[in-house]
Coordinates of C-alpha atoms in Angstrom, one line a residue:
Chain H
M1 CA 7.7 27.8 -11.2
G2 CA 5.5 24.6 -11.7
V3 CA 2.9 23.6 -9.6
T4 CA 2.9 21.6 -6.9
I5 CA 1.3 18.1 -6.1
E6 CA -1.0 19.7 -4.0
E7 CA -1.7 22.7 -5.8
A8 CA -3.1 20.2 -8.2
R9 CA -4.4 17.7 -5.4
A10 CA -6.7 21.4 -4.3
D11 CA -6.9 22.6 -8.0
W12 CA -8.0 18.9 -9.7
V13 CA -9.2 16.0 -7.7
G14 CA -13.1 15.7 -8.0
V15 CA -13.3 16.8 -11.1
E16 CA -15.0 15.5 -14.0
F17 CA -14.2 16.0 -17.6
E18 CA -16.1 13.4 -19.5
T19 CA -19.1 11.5 -20.4
A20 CA -19.5 8.7 -22.5
Q21 CA -22.5 6.4 -23.7
Y22 CA -21.6 2.6 -24.4
T23 CA -24.4 0.0 -25.4
I24 CA -23.7 -3.5 -24.1
E25 CA -23.6 -6.6 -26.9
E26 CA -23.9 -10.2 -25.6
A27 CA -20.8 -10.7 -28.4
D28 CA -18.8 -8.4 -26.6
L29 CA -19.2 -9.5 -23.7
L30 CA -18.3 -13.2 -24.2
D31 CA -15.6 -12.4 -26.7
W32 CA -14.1 -10.4 -23.3
A33 CA -14.6 -13.5 -21.0
T34 CA -13.3 -15.7 -23.3
S35 CA -9.5 -13.5 -23.3
V36 CA -9.7 -13.3 -20.0
E37 CA -10.4 -17.5 -20.5
E38 CA -13.5 -16.9 -17.9
A39 CA -14.7 -20.8 -17.3
D40 CA -17.8 -19.4 -15.2
P41 CA -21.0 -20.0 -16.6
R42 CA -22.6 -16.8 -15.2
F43 CA -19.9 -15.2 -17.5
V44 CA -19.8 -17.1 -20.9
D45 CA -23.4 -18.8 -21.1
P46 CA -25.6 -16.0 -22.7
T47 CA -28.4 -18.9 -22.7
R48 CA -28.7 -18.8 -18.4
D49 CA -30.7 -15.9 -17.1
D50 CA -27.9 -14.6 -15.3
F51 CA -25.8 -14.5 -17.9
Q52 CA -23.7 -10.6 -17.7
A53 CA -20.5 -9.2 -17.9
H54 CA -17.1 -10.6 -16.3
P55 CA -16.2 -8.4 -13.5
T56 CA -13.3 -7.0 -15.3
Y57 CA -15.4 -6.0 -18.7
T58 CA -15.8 -2.1 -17.6
A59 CA -11.9 -1.4 -18.3
S60 CA -12.4 -1.9 -22.1
L61 CA -14.0 0.8 -22.4
T62 CA -11.5 3.1 -22.7
S63 CA -12.4 5.9 -25.0
F64 CA -12.2 8.3 -22.3
R65 CA -8.9 10.8 -22.4
M66 CA -6.3 10.1 -19.2
L67 CA -5.9 14.2 -18.5
P68 CA -8.4 17.1 -18.7
D69 CA -7.2 19.8 -20.5
G70 CA -5.4 22.1 -18.7
F71 CA -3.7 19.8 -16.4
P72 CA -0.6 20.9 -15.1
E73 CA 3.1 19.6 -17.0
L74 CA 3.5 17.1 -13.3
G75 CA 7.1 15.0 -13.2
N76 CA 9.1 14.1 -16.0
G77 CA 7.7 13.4 -18.9
R78 CA 4.8 11.3 -19.8
G79 CA 4.7 8.8 -17.6
I80 CA 3.8 5.3 -17.9
D81 CA 0.7 2.4 -17.2
G82 CA 0.7 2.0 -13.8
G83 CA -2.4 -0.6 -14.5
K84 CA -6.5 -0.6 -13.3
A85 CA -8.3 -1.8 -10.4
V86 CA -11.9 -2.7 -10.9
T87 CA -14.4 -2.4 -9.2
S88 CA -17.5 -4.3 -9.3
L89 CA -20.6 -3.4 -7.3
A90 CA -23.8 -4.7 -9.4
P91 CA -24.2 -6.4 -13.1
V92 CA -23.9 -5.7 -16.5
R93 CA -26.2 -7.2 -18.9
P94 CA -26.4 -7.1 -22.8
G95 CA -28.3 -3.9 -23.8
D96 CA -27.6 -1.9 -20.9
V97 CA -26.3 1.3 -21.5
L98 CA -24.0 2.8 -19.4
T99 CA -22.8 5.7 -18.6
G100 CA -19.3 6.5 -17.5
H101 CA -18.1 9.8 -16.0
S102 CA -14.7 10.5 -15.8
L103 CA -13.0 12.4 -13.4
I104 CA -9.1 12.3 -11.9
A105 CA -10.0 10.7 -8.3
D106 CA -6.2 11.3 -7.0
I107 CA -2.5 12.3 -7.3
Y108 CA 0.2 12.0 -4.6
A109 CA 3.9 11.0 -5.4
K110 CA 5.6 8.2 -3.5
T111 CA 9.4 7.2 -2.6
G112 CA 10.9 4.0 -3.8
R113 CA 14.2 3.2 -4.5
S114 CA 14.0 4.3 -8.4
G115 CA 13.3 7.7 -6.7
T116 CA 10.3 9.9 -6.7
M117 CA 7.2 9.0 -8.3
I118 CA 4.2 10.9 -9.0
F119 CA 0.6 8.8 -9.5
I120 CA -2.4 10.8 -10.9
V121 CA -6.2 8.4 -11.2
H122 CA -7.9 8.7 -13.4
R123 CA -11.5 7.0 -12.6
V124 CA -14.4 6.3 -14.9
N125 CA -17.3 6.4 -12.8
F126 CA -19.9 3.6 -14.9
E127 CA -23.5 3.9 -14.1
N128 CA -26.2 2.0 -16.1
Q129 CA -29.6 3.3 -18.2
R130 CA -31.3 3.2 -14.6
G131 CA -29.1 5.4 -13.0
E132 CA -27.1 2.7 -10.6
Q133 CA -23.2 2.3 -10.5
V134 CA -22.1 -0.6 -12.3
S135 CA -18.7 -0.6 -11.3
T136 CA -15.5 1.8 -11.4
V137 CA -11.7 2.0 -13.2
D138 CA -9.2 3.1 -11.7
S139 CA -6.2 4.2 -14.0
R140 CA -2.8 5.0 -12.5
I141 CA -0.4 7.1 -14.5
I142 CA 2.8 6.8 -12.9
R143 CA 5.2 9.5 -13.3
N144 CA 9.4 10.2 -12.6
S145 CA 8.8 13.7 -10.1
D146 CA 12.9 14.2 -11.8
Chain O
M1 CA 6.9 -14.9 20.4
I2 CA 7.9 -14.6 16.7
L3 CA 6.6 -11.2 14.3
D4 CA 6.4 -9.3 11.7
L5 CA 6.9 -6.0 12.2
H6 CA 6.4 -4.7 9.1
T7 CA 3.3 -5.9 6.2
H8 CA 0.9 -4.2 3.4
S9 CA -2.4 -4.8 2.6
I10 CA -5.0 -3.5 0.1
R11 CA -4.8 -0.6 2.3
S12 CA -1.3 0.2 0.9
D13 CA -2.1 1.5 -2.7
D14 CA 0.5 -1.0 -3.9
G15 CA -0.4 -3.5 -1.6
R16 CA -2.6 -7.0 -3.1
A17 CA -2.4 -8.9 -0.3
K18 CA -5.3 -9.3 1.6
V19 CA -5.3 -9.6 5.7
E20 CA -7.1 -12.5 6.2
N21 CA -5.4 -14.6 2.9
Y22 CA -2.1 -13.5 4.6
C23 CA -3.5 -15.1 7.9
Q24 CA -4.2 -18.2 6.2
W25 CA -1.3 -18.4 4.3
I26 CA 0.2 -18.3 7.9
R27 CA -2.5 -21.9 8.6
K28 CA -1.7 -23.0 5.7
K29 CA 2.0 -22.9 5.0
E30 CA 2.4 -23.4 9.0
I31 CA 4.8 -20.6 9.0
P32 CA 6.5 -20.1 12.2
L33 CA 4.5 -16.5 13.2
D34 CA 2.6 -15.4 16.2
G35 CA 1.6 -12.3 14.0
F36 CA 2.1 -9.1 12.2
V37 CA 1.8 -5.6 12.2
L38 CA 0.0 -4.0 9.3
T39 CA 2.5 -0.5 7.9
E40 CA 0.4 1.1 6.0
H41 CA 2.1 3.3 3.3
R42 CA 2.1 6.9 4.5
Q43 CA -1.6 6.5 6.7
F44 CA -2.4 5.3 10.0
D45 CA -5.4 2.7 8.6
D46 CA -8.3 3.9 11.3
D47 CA -10.7 1.8 10.1
S48 CA -10.3 -1.6 9.7
D49 CA -11.1 -4.3 12.9
Y50 CA -9.3 -7.4 12.5
R51 CA -10.0 -8.5 15.6
G52 CA -12.2 -11.4 14.5
L53 CA -9.2 -12.3 12.2
E54 CA -7.6 -12.8 15.5
D55 CA -9.6 -15.2 17.1
R56 CA -10.1 -16.4 13.9
Y57 CA -6.8 -17.7 13.1
Q58 CA -5.0 -17.3 16.7
L59 CA -2.3 -14.2 15.5
L60 CA -1.6 -11.2 16.9
I61 CA -2.4 -8.5 14.6
L62 CA -1.2 -4.3 15.0
K63 CA -1.4 -0.9 13.3
A64 CA 1.2 0.7 12.6
S65 CA 2.3 2.7 9.6
E66 CA 5.6 3.8 7.4
V67 CA 5.7 7.1 6.3
E68 CA 8.6 9.0 4.1
T69 CA 11.1 10.9 5.1
D70 CA 13.9 13.6 3.6
Y71 CA 16.6 10.1 5.4
G72 CA 14.2 7.5 3.8
H73 CA 11.3 5.2 5.3
V74 CA 10.3 5.4 9.3
L75 CA 8.4 2.9 10.7
V76 CA 6.2 4.5 13.9
F77 CA 5.0 1.6 16.0
G78 CA 2.0 3.0 18.0
V79 CA -0.1 5.9 15.9
N80 CA -2.2 7.6 18.1
D81 CA -4.7 11.5 18.0
D82 CA -1.1 12.9 19.7
L83 CA 1.3 12.0 16.9
R84 CA -0.6 12.3 13.7
Q85 CA -1.3 15.8 14.9
E86 CA 2.0 16.5 15.0
F87 CA 3.0 15.9 11.0
D88 CA 1.7 15.1 8.0
F89 CA 1.1 10.9 7.2
A90 CA 0.8 11.3 3.9
R91 CA 3.6 13.7 2.9
I92 CA 7.2 12.7 1.5
D93 CA 9.7 14.5 2.8
N94 CA 8.8 14.9 6.6
P95 CA 12.0 15.8 8.2
I96 CA 13.0 13.0 9.7
G97 CA 13.8 14.9 12.6
E98 CA 10.6 16.1 13.5
V99 CA 9.1 12.1 13.6
L100 CA 11.6 10.8 15.8
E101 CA 10.9 13.4 18.0
A102 CA 6.7 13.2 17.5
A103 CA 7.1 9.9 18.5
K104 CA 9.4 10.1 21.8
R105 CA 7.8 12.8 22.9
C106 CA 3.7 10.8 21.7
G107 CA 4.6 7.8 23.0
A108 CA 5.7 6.2 20.4
V109 CA 8.6 4.0 18.2
A110 CA 9.9 5.2 15.5
A111 CA 12.6 3.2 13.4
P112 CA 14.0 3.7 9.8
C113 CA 13.4 0.6 7.7
H114 CA 15.4 -0.7 4.6
P115 CA 17.9 1.1 5.7
G116 CA 20.8 -0.8 3.2
R117 CA 17.9 0.5 0.1
P118 CA 19.0 3.5 -2.5
N119 CA 17.0 6.5 -2.6
V120 CA 14.4 5.9 0.5
G121 CA 17.0 4.2 3.0
L122 CA 19.1 5.4 5.9
F123 CA 22.8 5.4 4.9
A124 CA 22.1 6.3 1.4
H125 CA 21.0 9.4 2.6
Y126 CA 24.1 9.4 4.8
E127 CA 26.2 10.0 1.5
R128 CA 25.3 13.0 1.4
K129 CA 23.6 14.4 4.2
P130 CA 24.5 14.8 8.0
E131 CA 24.1 11.5 10.5
V132 CA 20.7 12.0 12.6
E133 CA 20.5 11.9 15.9
G134 CA 18.0 10.1 18.0
I135 CA 18.1 6.9 16.4
E136 CA 18.3 3.5 18.6
L137 CA 17.0 1.0 16.3
I138 CA 16.5 -0.5 12.5
E139 CA 15.0 -2.2 10.5
V140 CA 18.1 -4.9 9.8
F141 CA 15.9 -7.9 7.7
N142 CA 13.8 -6.6 5.7
G143 CA 11.9 -9.1 3.1
G144 CA 12.6 -7.1 0.0
S145 CA 16.0 -6.2 0.6
R146 CA 18.4 -7.7 -2.5
P147 CA 22.0 -9.2 -1.6
G148 CA 24.4 -7.1 0.3
E149 CA 21.9 -4.6 1.2
D150 CA 20.8 -5.7 5.2
D151 CA 24.8 -6.5 5.5
W152 CA 25.2 -3.3 5.2
S153 CA 22.2 -2.4 7.5
V154 CA 23.5 -5.1 9.9
R155 CA 27.4 -3.5 9.9
E156 CA 26.3 -0.2 10.5
A157 CA 23.6 -1.4 13.7
D158 CA 26.5 -2.9 15.3
A159 CA 28.9 0.1 14.6
R160 CA 26.0 2.2 16.2
G161 CA 25.0 0.1 18.8
W162 CA 21.6 -0.1 17.4
A163 CA 19.0 -3.2 18.0
G164 CA 17.8 -4.4 14.8
F165 CA 15.0 -5.6 13.8
G166 CA 13.5 -7.9 11.1
G167 CA 10.3 -7.4 8.8
S168 CA 8.8 -9.0 5.4
D169 CA 8.0 -5.5 4.2
S170 CA 5.8 -7.9 2.2
H171 CA 2.9 -6.7 -0.4
I172 CA 1.3 -10.0 -1.4
V173 CA 0.5 -12.5 0.5
S174 CA 3.1 -15.1 0.0
R175 CA 5.6 -13.3 1.2
I176 CA 4.7 -12.8 5.0
G177 CA 7.6 -14.0 6.9
F178 CA 10.7 -13.4 5.4
C179 CA 11.8 -11.7 7.9
A180 CA 10.8 -11.2 11.5
T181 CA 11.5 -10.6 15.0
E182 CA 11.6 -12.9 18.1
F183 CA 10.8 -11.0 21.3
D184 CA 11.3 -12.2 24.3
D185 CA 8.2 -10.9 25.8
D186 CA 5.1 -12.1 25.5
I187 CA 3.1 -9.2 23.4
R188 CA -0.4 -9.1 23.4
D189 CA -0.9 -5.6 22.6
M190 CA 0.7 -2.7 21.0
D191 CA 1.5 -1.4 24.4
G192 CA 3.6 -4.6 24.9
L193 CA 5.0 -4.7 21.8
L194 CA 6.3 -1.0 22.5
T195 CA 7.4 -2.2 26.0
A196 CA 9.5 -5.0 24.5
L197 CA 11.3 -2.5 21.1
R198 CA 12.0 0.4 24.1
S199 CA 13.8 -3.0 26.2
K200 CA 15.3 -4.4 22.9
R201 CA 14.5 -8.0 24.3
F202 CA 14.3 -9.2 20.8
V203 CA 16.4 -10.5 18.3
P204 CA 15.7 -10.1 13.9
R205 CA 15.3 -13.8 12.2
T206 CA 14.9 -14.6 8.3
F207 CA 13.1 -17.6 7.2
R208 CA 14.5 -16.5 3.2

């Protein structure tokens, strides 16, 4: 018998399973801001004192595994990308060194027109070299439960 | 007065609308709503306080829940501490009979929503399971319905003598007010809404 949602929640939610470090480069920030067609000079003019990463920039730091080793086979198949939600908590600037802590933030089921779906929320909490939390990126994996 | 009885904010996992943006949209577009009810998925929002927005935009903003049952989704108006002890709002398989009975016992009103919708509508379940007792009203107009779904709901409600109300089921700002409910009474709070729902002094409205 497979693992239930409740069992998976109890075993895996909150479990941190990976960390990674990133040195923030000015060119990367400009590339990202340009790619999302940002016009605000804070994000596209590196000569300004308040130049900083676009609030969604940390979503591009994606070297993390989505699920930890040993994670149960919930649902049917590998699932689809359920999108990302980025919460910006403090400015990220060139030269910053960010450390991302990866964990399973939530596991839940919901029913809809297309049946029952399981949502697995993978979260990365980013902190800078001063230990300040600067961003949270939630990625949802959707699996059909049938 | 006209209330949209079925809306979702960013408190729901699939909601993309901030409550203030709903208020701004209603006023900017002159949508004929006097207020709306936030029915967040699988939870009751204890934390949010919308009294400031009510005053600023002169709108009634009430909080309820949309829970999931073995017969589809059900709106619960008048959620209180007693009711929250009765069943797990986060589950997707609450027995509908227990939800209806618990709501009645705790002074709330529970009503199936989008009953004509596949998989999560009451009537889809009637095709393979026994009918449910204790239903008195259903959502007959839902802003997210596809053609034919609301017609089915209206026919079934008429056949069973159930009252029907309307709600947009909005998850984004621009969908609020697609469907709503017009009440005979002047409703000022959740108690007033419960009284009006029980008295059945209302009609469903669609503005699509």
